[in-house]
Coordinates of C-alpha atoms in Angstrom, one line a residue:
X1 CA 22.9 -4.0 13.7
X2 CA 19.3 -3.7 12.6
X3 CA 18.4 -1.5 9.7
X4 CA 16.7 1.8 10.5
X5 CA 13.0 1.9 9.6
X6 CA 12.2 4.2 6.6
X7 CA 11.1 7.7 7.4
X8 CA 7.5 8.7 6.5
X9 CA 8.9 10.6 3.5
X10 CA 10.6 7.4 2.2
X11 CA 7.5 5.3 2.5
X12 CA 5.3 4.8 -0.6
X13 CA 1.9 6.3 0.0
X14 CA -0.7 4.8 -2.3
X15 CA -4.0 6.7 -2.9
X16 CA -6.9 5.4 -0.9
X17 CA -8.9 4.7 -4.0
X18 CA -6.1 2.4 -5.4
X19 CA -5.8 0.7 -2.0
X20 CA -9.6 0.1 -2.1
X21 CA -9.4 -1.3 -5.6
X22 CA -6.6 -3.7 -4.6
X23 CA -8.4 -4.9 -1.5
X24 CA -11.6 -5.5 -3.3
X25 CA -9.8 -7.3 -6.0
X26 CA -8.1 -9.5 -3.5
X27 CA -11.4 -10.1 -1.7
X28 CA -13.2 -11.2 -4.9
X29 CA -10.2 -13.1 -6.3
X30 CA -11.1 -16.5 -4.5
X31 CA -14.6 -16.4 -6.0
X32 CA -13.1 -15.6 -9.4
X33 CA -10.7 -18.5 -9.1
X34 CA -13.4 -20.9 -8.1
X35 CA -15.6 -19.8 -11.0
X36 CA -12.7 -20.1 -13.5
X37 CA -11.8 -23.5 -12.1
X38 CA -15.4 -24.6 -12.5
X39 CA -15.4 -23.4 -16.1
X40 CA -12.1 -25.1 -16.9
X41 CA -13.4 -28.3 -15.2
X42 CA -16.4 -28.2 -17.5
X43 CA -14.2 -27.8 -20.6
X44 CA -12.0 -30.6 -19.3
X45 CA -15.0 -32.8 -18.8
X46 CA -16.1 -32.1 -22.4
X47 CA -12.5 -33.0 -23.6
X48 CA -12.7 -36.3 -21.5
X49 CA -16.0 -37.0 -23.1
X50 CA -14.4 -36.6 -26.6
X51 CA -11.6 -38.9 -25.5
X52 CA -14.2 -41.5 -24.3
X53 CA -15.9 -41.2 -27.7
X54 CA -12.7 -41.9 -29.6
X55 CA -11.9 -44.8 -27.3
X56 CA -15.4 -46.1 -28.1
X57 CA -14.7 -45.8 -31.8
X58 CA -11.4 -47.7 -31.4
X59 CA -13.1 -50.4 -29.3
X60 CA -16.1 -50.9 -31.7
X61 CA -13.9 -50.7 -34.8
X62 CA -11.4 -53.2 -33.4
X63 CA -14.1 -55.7 -32.3
X64 CA -15.9 -55.3 -35.6
X65 CA -12.8 -55.8 -37.6
X66 CA -11.8 -58.8 -35.5
X67 CA -15.3 -60.3 -36.1
X68 CA -14.9 -59.7 -39.8
X69 CA -11.5 -61.4 -39.9
X70 CA -12.9 -64.4 -37.9
X71 CA -15.9 -64.6 -40.3
X72 CA -13.5 -64.5 -43.2
X73 CA -11.4 -67.3 -41.7
X74 CA -14.5 -69.5 -41.1
X75 CA -15.7 -68.9 -44.6
X76 CA -12.2 -69.7 -46.1
X77 CA -12.2 -73.0 -44.0
X78 CA -15.6 -73.9 -45.4
X79 CA -14.5 -73.1 -49.0
X80 CA -11.4 -75.3 -48.6
X81 CA -13.5 -78.2 -47.2
X82 CA -16.0 -77.9 -50.0
X83 CA -13.2 -77.7 -52.6
X84 CA -11.6 -80.9 -51.3
X85 CA -14.8 -83.0 -50.8
X86 CA -17.0 -81.8 -53.7
X87 CA -15.9 -82.4 -57.3
X88 CA -18.6 -80.1 -58.5
X89 CA -17.2 -77.1 -56.5
X90 CA -18.0 -73.7 -58.1
X91 CA -15.6 -71.1 -56.8
X92 CA -17.9 -68.0 -57.2
X93 CA -21.0 -69.7 -56.0
X94 CA -19.4 -71.3 -53.0
X95 CA -17.7 -68.1 -52.1
X96 CA -21.0 -66.3 -52.0
X97 CA -22.5 -69.1 -50.0
X98 CA -19.8 -69.2 -47.4
X99 CA -18.6 -65.6 -47.3
X100 CA -21.9 -63.9 -48.0
X101 CA -22.7 -60.7 -49.8
X102 CA -19.4 -59.3 -48.7
X103 CA -17.8 -61.5 -51.4
X104 CA -19.2 -59.1 -53.9
X105 CA -16.9 -56.4 -52.4
X106 CA -13.9 -58.7 -51.8
X107 CA -11.3 -60.7 -53.8
X108 CA -11.1 -64.5 -53.1
X109 CA -8.5 -67.0 -54.3
X110 CA -7.9 -70.7 -53.9
X111 CA -4.4 -72.0 -54.8
X112 CA -2.8 -75.4 -54.7
X113 CA 0.3 -76.5 -52.8
X114 CA 2.5 -75.6 -55.8
X115 CA 0.8 -72.3 -56.2
X116 CA -1.5 -73.3 -59.1
X117 CA -4.6 -71.3 -59.4
X118 CA -7.7 -73.2 -58.5
X119 CA -10.0 -70.3 -58.1
X120 CA -7.9 -67.2 -58.3
X121 CA -8.3 -63.4 -58.5
X122 CA -5.2 -61.4 -59.8
X123 CA -2.9 -59.5 -57.4
X124 CA -3.3 -61.9 -54.4
X125 CA -0.1 -63.0 -52.7
X126 CA 1.9 -65.7 -54.3
X127 CA 2.3 -69.2 -52.8
X128 CA 5.5 -68.3 -51.1
X129 CA 3.6 -66.3 -48.5
X130 CA 1.3 -69.2 -47.7
X131 CA 4.2 -71.6 -47.5
X132 CA 5.1 -70.2 -44.2
X133 CA 1.7 -71.1 -42.7
X134 CA 1.2 -74.5 -41.3
X135 CA -1.9 -76.7 -41.8
X136 CA -5.1 -75.4 -40.3
X137 CA -3.3 -72.1 -39.6
X138 CA -4.2 -68.7 -40.8
X139 CA -2.5 -65.3 -41.2
X140 CA -3.6 -61.7 -41.7
X141 CA -1.3 -59.5 -43.9
X142 CA -1.6 -55.8 -44.4
X143 CA -1.0 -54.8 -48.0
X144 CA 0.0 -51.1 -47.7
X145 CA 0.4 -50.5 -51.5
X146 CA -3.1 -51.8 -52.3
X147 CA -4.5 -50.6 -49.0
X148 CA -6.2 -53.9 -48.2
X149 CA -6.1 -56.7 -45.6
X150 CA -5.4 -60.3 -46.9
X151 CA -6.7 -63.2 -44.7
X152 CA -5.0 -66.5 -45.6
X153 CA -6.2 -69.9 -44.4
X154 CA -4.3 -73.2 -45.0
X155 CA -6.3 -76.4 -45.5
X156 CA -6.1 -79.2 -42.9
X157 CA -3.9 -81.4 -45.2
X158 CA -1.8 -78.5 -46.2
X159 CA -2.5 -79.3 -49.9
X160 CA -4.1 -75.9 -50.6
X161 CA -4.8 -72.5 -49.1
X162 CA -7.5 -69.9 -49.6
X163 CA -7.1 -66.1 -49.4
X164 CA -9.5 -63.2 -49.2
X165 CA -8.7 -59.5 -49.6
X166 CA -10.6 -57.0 -47.6
X167 CA -10.3 -53.7 -49.4
X168 CA -10.5 -50.3 -47.8
X169 CA -13.9 -49.9 -49.4
X170 CA -15.2 -53.0 -47.8
X171 CA -13.7 -52.0 -44.4
X172 CA -15.2 -48.6 -44.6
X173 CA -18.6 -50.2 -45.0
X174 CA -18.4 -51.7 -41.5
X175 CA -21.4 -50.9 -39.3
X176 CA -20.9 -47.7 -37.3
X177 CA -22.9 -46.3 -34.4
X178 CA -25.0 -43.3 -35.3
X179 CA -23.5 -41.2 -32.5
X180 CA -20.1 -41.6 -34.1
X181 CA -21.1 -40.2 -37.4
X182 CA -18.5 -37.4 -37.0
X183 CA -15.2 -36.2 -38.3
X184 CA -12.9 -39.0 -37.2
X185 CA -9.9 -40.8 -38.7
X186 CA -9.3 -44.6 -38.6
X187 CA -6.0 -46.3 -39.5
X188 CA -4.7 -49.9 -39.4
X189 CA -1.1 -50.7 -38.5
X190 CA 0.8 -54.0 -39.0
X191 CA 4.5 -53.9 -38.4
X192 CA 5.6 -51.0 -40.6
X193 CA 2.5 -51.1 -42.8
X194 CA 0.0 -48.4 -42.2
X195 CA -3.0 -47.5 -44.3
X196 CA -6.1 -45.4 -43.7
X197 CA -9.4 -47.1 -43.4
X198 CA -11.4 -43.8 -43.0
X199 CA -9.9 -40.4 -43.8
X200 CA -10.8 -37.2 -42.0
X201 CA -13.7 -35.3 -43.5
X202 CA -11.9 -32.0 -42.6
X203 CA -8.1 -32.4 -43.2
X204 CA -7.4 -29.1 -41.5
X205 CA -8.3 -30.6 -38.2
X206 CA -5.4 -33.1 -38.4
X207 CA -3.2 -30.7 -36.5
X208 CA -4.8 -31.2 -33.1
X209 CA -6.1 -34.8 -32.7
X210 CA -7.2 -37.0 -29.8
X211 CA -6.2 -40.6 -30.6
X212 CA -7.0 -44.1 -29.1
X213 CA -5.4 -47.4 -30.2
X214 CA -6.7 -51.0 -29.8
X215 CA -5.4 -54.4 -30.6
X216 CA -7.5 -56.2 -33.3
X217 CA -8.4 -59.6 -31.9
X218 CA -5.5 -62.1 -31.7
X219 CA -3.8 -60.5 -34.8
X220 CA -0.8 -58.2 -34.8
X221 CA -3.0 -55.5 -36.2
X222 CA -3.6 -52.3 -34.3
X223 CA -6.5 -50.0 -35.0
X224 CA -6.1 -46.3 -34.3
X225 CA -9.1 -44.0 -34.1
X226 CA -8.5 -40.2 -34.0
X227 CA -10.9 -37.3 -33.4
X228 CA -10.2 -33.7 -34.0
X229 CA -9.7 -32.2 -30.6
X230 CA -12.9 -30.5 -29.5
X231 CA -12.6 -26.7 -29.6
X232 CA -14.1 -24.5 -27.0
X233 CA -17.5 -23.3 -27.9
X234 CA -18.6 -19.7 -27.5
X235 CA -20.6 -20.6 -24.5
X236 CA -17.6 -22.3 -22.8
X237 CA -15.4 -19.3 -23.7
X238 CA -18.0 -17.0 -22.2
X239 CA -18.4 -19.1 -19.1
X240 CA -14.6 -19.0 -18.6
X241 CA -14.4 -15.2 -19.2
X242 CA -17.5 -14.4 -17.2
X243 CA -15.9 -14.9 -13.7
X244 CA -13.0 -12.6 -14.8
X245 CA -15.4 -10.0 -16.1
X246 CA -17.5 -10.3 -13.0
X247 CA -14.4 -10.0 -10.7
X248 CA -13.2 -7.0 -12.6
X249 CA -16.7 -5.4 -12.7
X250 CA -17.2 -6.1 -9.0
X251 CA -13.9 -4.6 -8.0
X252 CA -14.4 -1.5 -10.2
X253 CA -18.0 -1.1 -9.0
X254 CA -16.9 -1.3 -5.4
X255 CA -14.1 1.2 -6.0
X256 CA -16.5 3.5 -7.7
X257 CA -19.1 3.2 -5.0
X258 CA -16.6 3.8 -2.2
X259 CA -15.1 6.7 -4.1
X260 CA -18.5 8.4 -4.6
X261 CA -19.9 7.5 -1.2
X262 CA -16.8 8.1 1.0
X263 CA -13.6 9.2 -0.6
X264 CA -14.9 12.2 -2.7
X265 CA -17.0 13.6 0.2
X266 CA -14.1 13.2 2.5
X267 CA -11.8 15.0 0.1
X268 CA -14.4 17.8 -0.2
X269 CA -14.7 17.9 3.6
X270 CA -10.9 18.1 4.0
X271 CA -10.7 20.9 1.4
X272 CA -13.4 22.9 3.2
X273 CA -11.7 22.4 6.6
X274 CA -8.3 23.5 5.2
X275 CA -9.8 26.6 3.5
X276 CA -11.6 27.6 6.7
X277 CA -8.4 27.0 8.7
X278 CA -6.5 29.3 6.3
X279 CA -9.1 32.0 6.8
X280 CA -10.7 31.8 3.4
X281 CA -14.2 32.6 4.6
X282 CA -17.0 30.7 6.3
X283 CA -17.0 26.9 6.5
X284 CA -19.2 25.6 3.7
X285 CA -19.6 22.0 2.5
X286 CA -21.7 20.9 -0.5
X287 CA -23.6 17.7 0.3
X288 CA -24.0 15.2 -2.5
X289 CA -27.2 13.2 -2.8
X290 CA -25.3 9.9 -3.0
X291 CA -22.6 10.6 -0.4
X292 CA -22.7 8.5 2.8
X293 CA -25.0 9.6 5.5
X294 CA -22.2 9.4 8.0
X295 CA -20.1 11.8 5.9
X296 CA -23.0 14.2 5.8
X297 CA -23.4 14.0 9.5
X298 CA -19.7 14.5 10.0
X299 CA -19.9 17.6 7.8
X300 CA -22.8 18.9 9.8
X301 CA -20.8 18.3 13.0
X302 CA -17.9 20.2 11.5
X303 CA -20.2 23.1 10.7
X304 CA -21.6 23.2 14.2
X305 CA -18.1 22.9 15.7
X306 CA -16.8 25.7 13.6
X307 CA -19.8 27.9 14.4
X308 CA -19.2 27.2 18.1
X309 CA -15.5 27.9 17.6
X310 CA -16.2 31.2 15.9
X311 CA -18.5 32.2 18.8
X312 CA -15.8 31.2 21.4
X313 CA -13.1 33.1 19.4
X314 CA -15.3 36.2 19.4
X315 CA -15.9 35.8 23.1
X316 CA -12.2 35.3 23.7
X317 CA -11.3 38.3 21.6
X318 CA -13.7 40.4 23.5
X319 CA -12.5 39.0 26.8
X320 CA -8.8 39.7 25.8
X321 CA -9.7 43.2 24.8
X322 CA -11.4 43.8 28.2
X323 CA -8.5 42.1 30.0
X324 CA -6.0 44.3 28.2
X325 CA -8.0 47.4 29.1
X326 CA -8.2 46.3 32.8
X327 CA -4.4 45.5 32.8
X328 CA -3.6 48.9 31.4
X329 CA -5.9 50.5 34.0
X330 CA -4.1 48.6 36.8
X331 CA -0.7 49.6 35.5
X332 CA -1.8 53.2 35.1
X333 CA -3.1 53.3 38.7
X334 CA 0.1 51.6 40.0
X335 CA 2.2 54.1 38.2
X336 CA 0.1 57.0 39.6
X337 CA 0.3 55.5 43.1
X338 CA 4.1 55.2 42.9
X339 CA 4.3 58.8 41.7
X340 CA 2.1 59.8 44.7
X341 CA 4.3 57.9 47.1
X342 CA 7.4 59.4 45.6
X343 CA 6.0 62.9 45.9
X344 CA 5.0 62.3 49.6
X345 CA 8.4 61.0 50.4
X346 CA 10.0 64.1 48.7
X347 CA 7.7 66.4 50.8
X348 CA 8.6 64.6 54.0
X349 CA 12.3 64.6 53.2
X350 CA 12.2 68.4 52.7
X351 CA 10.3 68.8 56.0
X352 CA 12.7 66.5 57.9
X353 CA 14.3 68.1 61.0
X354 CA 17.5 66.1 60.9
X355 CA 20.0 65.0 58.2
X356 CA 19.5 61.3 59.1
X357 CA 15.7 61.6 58.6
X358 CA 16.2 63.3 55.2
X359 CA 18.7 60.6 54.2
X360 CA 16.3 57.9 55.2
X361 CA 13.4 59.5 53.2
X362 CA 15.8 59.9 50.2
X363 CA 16.8 56.2 50.4
X364 CA 13.2 55.0 50.4
X365 CA 12.4 57.4 47.5
X366 CA 15.3 55.9 45.4
X367 CA 13.8 52.5 45.7
X368 CA 10.3 53.7 44.9
X369 CA 11.7 55.5 41.9
X370 CA 13.4 52.3 40.8
X371 CA 10.1 50.4 41.0
X372 CA 8.3 53.2 39.2
X373 CA 10.9 53.1 36.3
X374 CA 10.3 49.4 35.9
X375 CA 6.6 49.9 36.1
X376 CA 6.6 52.6 33.4
X377 CA 8.7 50.4 31.0
X378 CA 6.5 47.4 31.7
X379 CA 3.4 49.4 30.8
X380 CA 5.1 50.6 27.5
X381 CA 6.0 47.0 26.5
X382 CA 2.6 45.6 27.4
X383 CA 1.4 45.4 23.8
X384 CA 4.4 43.6 22.3
X385 CA 4.8 41.1 25.1
X386 CA 8.5 40.8 24.1
X387 CA 10.0 41.5 27.6
X388 CA 11.6 44.6 29.1
X389 CA 14.8 46.0 27.5
X390 CA 17.3 46.7 30.3
X391 CA 19.2 49.5 28.5
X392 CA 16.5 52.3 28.8
X393 CA 15.5 51.1 32.3
X394 CA 19.1 51.2 33.7
X395 CA 19.8 54.5 31.8
X396 CA 16.8 56.2 33.5
X397 CA 17.6 54.5 36.8
X398 CA 21.3 55.8 36.7
X399 CA 20.1 59.3 35.9
X400 CA 17.7 59.3 38.7
X401 CA 20.2 57.9 41.2
X402 CA 22.8 60.5 40.2
X403 CA 20.3 63.3 40.7
X404 CA 19.2 62.0 44.1
X405 CA 22.7 62.0 45.5
X406 CA 23.4 64.4 48.4
X407 CA 24.5 67.9 47.3
X408 CA 27.8 67.6 49.2
X409 CA 28.7 64.5 47.2
X410 CA 30.2 64.1 43.8
X411 CA 28.7 61.0 42.2
X412 CA 29.1 60.0 38.6
X413 CA 27.4 56.9 37.1
X414 CA 28.4 55.4 33.7
X415 CA 26.3 52.7 32.1
X416 CA 27.4 50.2 29.3
X417 CA 24.4 48.0 28.6
X418 CA 24.1 45.4 25.8
X419 CA 20.7 45.2 24.1
X420 CA 19.1 42.4 26.2
X421 CA 15.6 41.8 27.4
X422 CA 14.3 40.3 30.6
X423 CA 11.0 39.5 32.2
X424 CA 9.2 41.6 34.8
X425 CA 10.3 39.2 37.6
X426 CA 13.9 39.9 36.6
X427 CA 13.7 43.6 35.8
X428 CA 12.5 44.6 39.3
X429 CA 15.3 42.7 41.3
X430 CA 18.0 44.0 38.9
X431 CA 16.8 47.7 39.5
X432 CA 16.7 47.2 43.2
X433 CA 20.2 45.5 43.2
X434 CA 21.7 48.4 41.3
X435 CA 20.0 50.9 43.6
X436 CA 21.3 49.1 46.7
X437 CA 24.9 49.0 45.4
X438 CA 24.9 52.6 44.2
X439 CA 23.5 53.8 47.6
X440 CA 26.1 51.7 49.4
X441 CA 28.8 53.4 47.3
X442 CA 27.3 56.8 48.2
X443 CA 27.5 56.0 51.9
X444 CA 31.0 54.8 51.6
X445 CA 32.5 57.9 50.0
X446 CA 31.5 61.5 49.0
X447 CA 33.3 61.0 45.7
X448 CA 32.4 57.9 43.7
X449 CA 32.8 56.9 40.1
X450 CA 30.3 54.1 39.5
X451 CA 30.4 51.9 36.3
X452 CA 27.3 49.7 35.5
X453 CA 27.8 47.1 32.7
X454 CA 25.6 44.3 31.3
X455 CA 27.3 41.9 28.9
X456 CA 25.2 39.4 27.0
X457 CA 26.3 35.8 27.5
X458 CA 25.2 32.4 26.1
X459 CA 22.8 30.8 26.4
X460 CA 20.1 33.2 27.4
X461 CA 22.0 35.0 30.1
X462 CA 23.8 38.3 30.8
X463 CA 26.5 39.3 33.3
X464 CA 25.7 42.4 35.4
X465 CA 28.6 44.2 37.0
X466 CA 28.6 47.2 39.3
X467 CA 32.1 48.6 39.9
X468 CA 33.2 51.4 42.3
X469 CA 36.4 51.7 44.3
X470 CA 34.4 53.2 47.2
X471 CA 32.7 49.8 47.6
X472 CA 36.1 48.5 49.0
X473 CA 35.4 50.5 52.2
X474 CA 31.7 49.5 52.4
X475 CA 32.4 46.5 54.6
X476 CA 33.8 48.8 57.3
X477 CA 30.4 50.6 57.8
X478 CA 27.9 49.6 60.4
X479 CA 25.1 49.5 57.8
X480 CA 26.9 47.0 55.6
X481 CA 25.3 44.0 57.3
X482 CA 21.8 45.3 56.5
X483 CA 22.8 46.0 52.8
X484 CA 24.4 42.5 52.6
X485 CA 21.1 40.8 53.7
X486 CA 19.1 42.8 51.1
X487 CA 21.7 42.0 48.4
X488 CA 21.6 38.3 49.3
X489 CA 17.8 38.3 49.1
X490 CA 17.8 40.0 45.7
X491 CA 20.4 37.4 44.4
X492 CA 18.0 34.6 45.5
X493 CA 15.2 36.2 43.4
X494 CA 17.6 36.2 40.4
X495 CA 18.5 32.6 41.2
X496 CA 22.3 33.3 40.9
X497 CA 25.1 34.0 43.4
X498 CA 26.3 37.6 43.8
X499 CA 30.1 37.6 43.6
X500 CA 32.6 40.1 44.8
X501 CA 35.7 40.9 42.7
X502 CA 38.6 43.3 42.7
X503 CA 39.0 43.3 46.5
X504 CA 35.3 44.2 46.9
X505 CA 35.3 47.0 44.4
X506 CA 33.0 45.1 42.0
X507 CA 29.9 43.0 42.4
X508 CA 28.8 40.6 39.6
X509 CA 25.8 38.4 39.0
X510 CA 24.5 36.4 36.0
X511 CA 20.9 37.2 35.2
X512 CA 18.6 35.2 32.9
X513 CA 17.4 36.9 29.7
X514 CA 14.7 36.3 27.1

């Protein structure tokens, strides 16, 4: 079973201004996302450029260090050859000759096979380290404690070896590109030995670094270069925040413009219409200079419509007054005409030469009187338009019928009527129906006790009953067929069957009420 849809009271109704703000925000959101993405891409490109710089530092540093180690090896080979072939070998002079000016910043030693100092500087590795190196072979050792690199070269005959120590000071003096004269960090790693070649100029930046690592030549050394991660500049921050600000400003500006151009004027127009509809005076709308032209035109159209409506209402009121006056005049003339007809019938009845003629005039006069009674009550209820109450109509009708009975007859009529109201098209047939039955009872017997009752019934109906024992003999009279046709016609007008009860002593019918 599908769930019932929520009622209008259960739905959430957002203000139009908020809906407009949300729609504008959604409409501008793709542009904001594109602009923010572009700004983030720009910052990412800058970060990639910083990574490229640190990789360049690592490449240049690794190549330069590898070249320095290769030069040291070649210089040590030359020193060992000169030491073996030249008896007048001078350690310091030959070192400067083969190593170059760097020898002034380095420590050089030449040792024999048994570790005897030939040309030695203190603190270089003992002969036990060189013993593991074969003839013509070399090694690079990282001395973590002294923060230096030691390059060892064995002679071709293995009888001696030479070593040179490249200190951190000498390594820091390696040529550097001018574009890399920034805050960066360079370290060397060999096995578990790590020492810093160049420390950071700003130690605080060590928390967020970009690092690149390279192998140094054919050694087991690895050179790591690190840059402090490039922070976002103010211009980059502004370029990232600008789309958000523009998106927010655009949505708010659109919301403000729509509110001032459309929503506020529409609210004022609605308020003016409601006040005018409640009868709070003339329709008046204040036009703002910045409100939409269409809203101003709509307000002017409302003003014209209300002015035309007021004119029509005035004309309708005047027409209704005139129509009421004419209707009253018609009812008044009909009432007067019925009275004239009743008077004429009364005159003719008194001048009748036979009892049958007098009885005929009296019969016609009763029906005219019944119609006159309905007409008078209709005229009295014309202002209220609430229908005709049956109680006064039938009471007056019963009194008139009782007084119009022949002088030789004893007729009594009792009425018990519930307070019900009917329309004019029902009141007249009911009055005629009662008149026909009462007259039929008078014809059937000189003494008749007639009871007329109307009992309200649901929905919108009432039961009319005319009871008289004399009506049991009515079917035996020759005039009964004519009365039956009249009664049947009246029941058709009332749109209900006329039923006989109590062996013909009672006639009942259900009539519609208001």
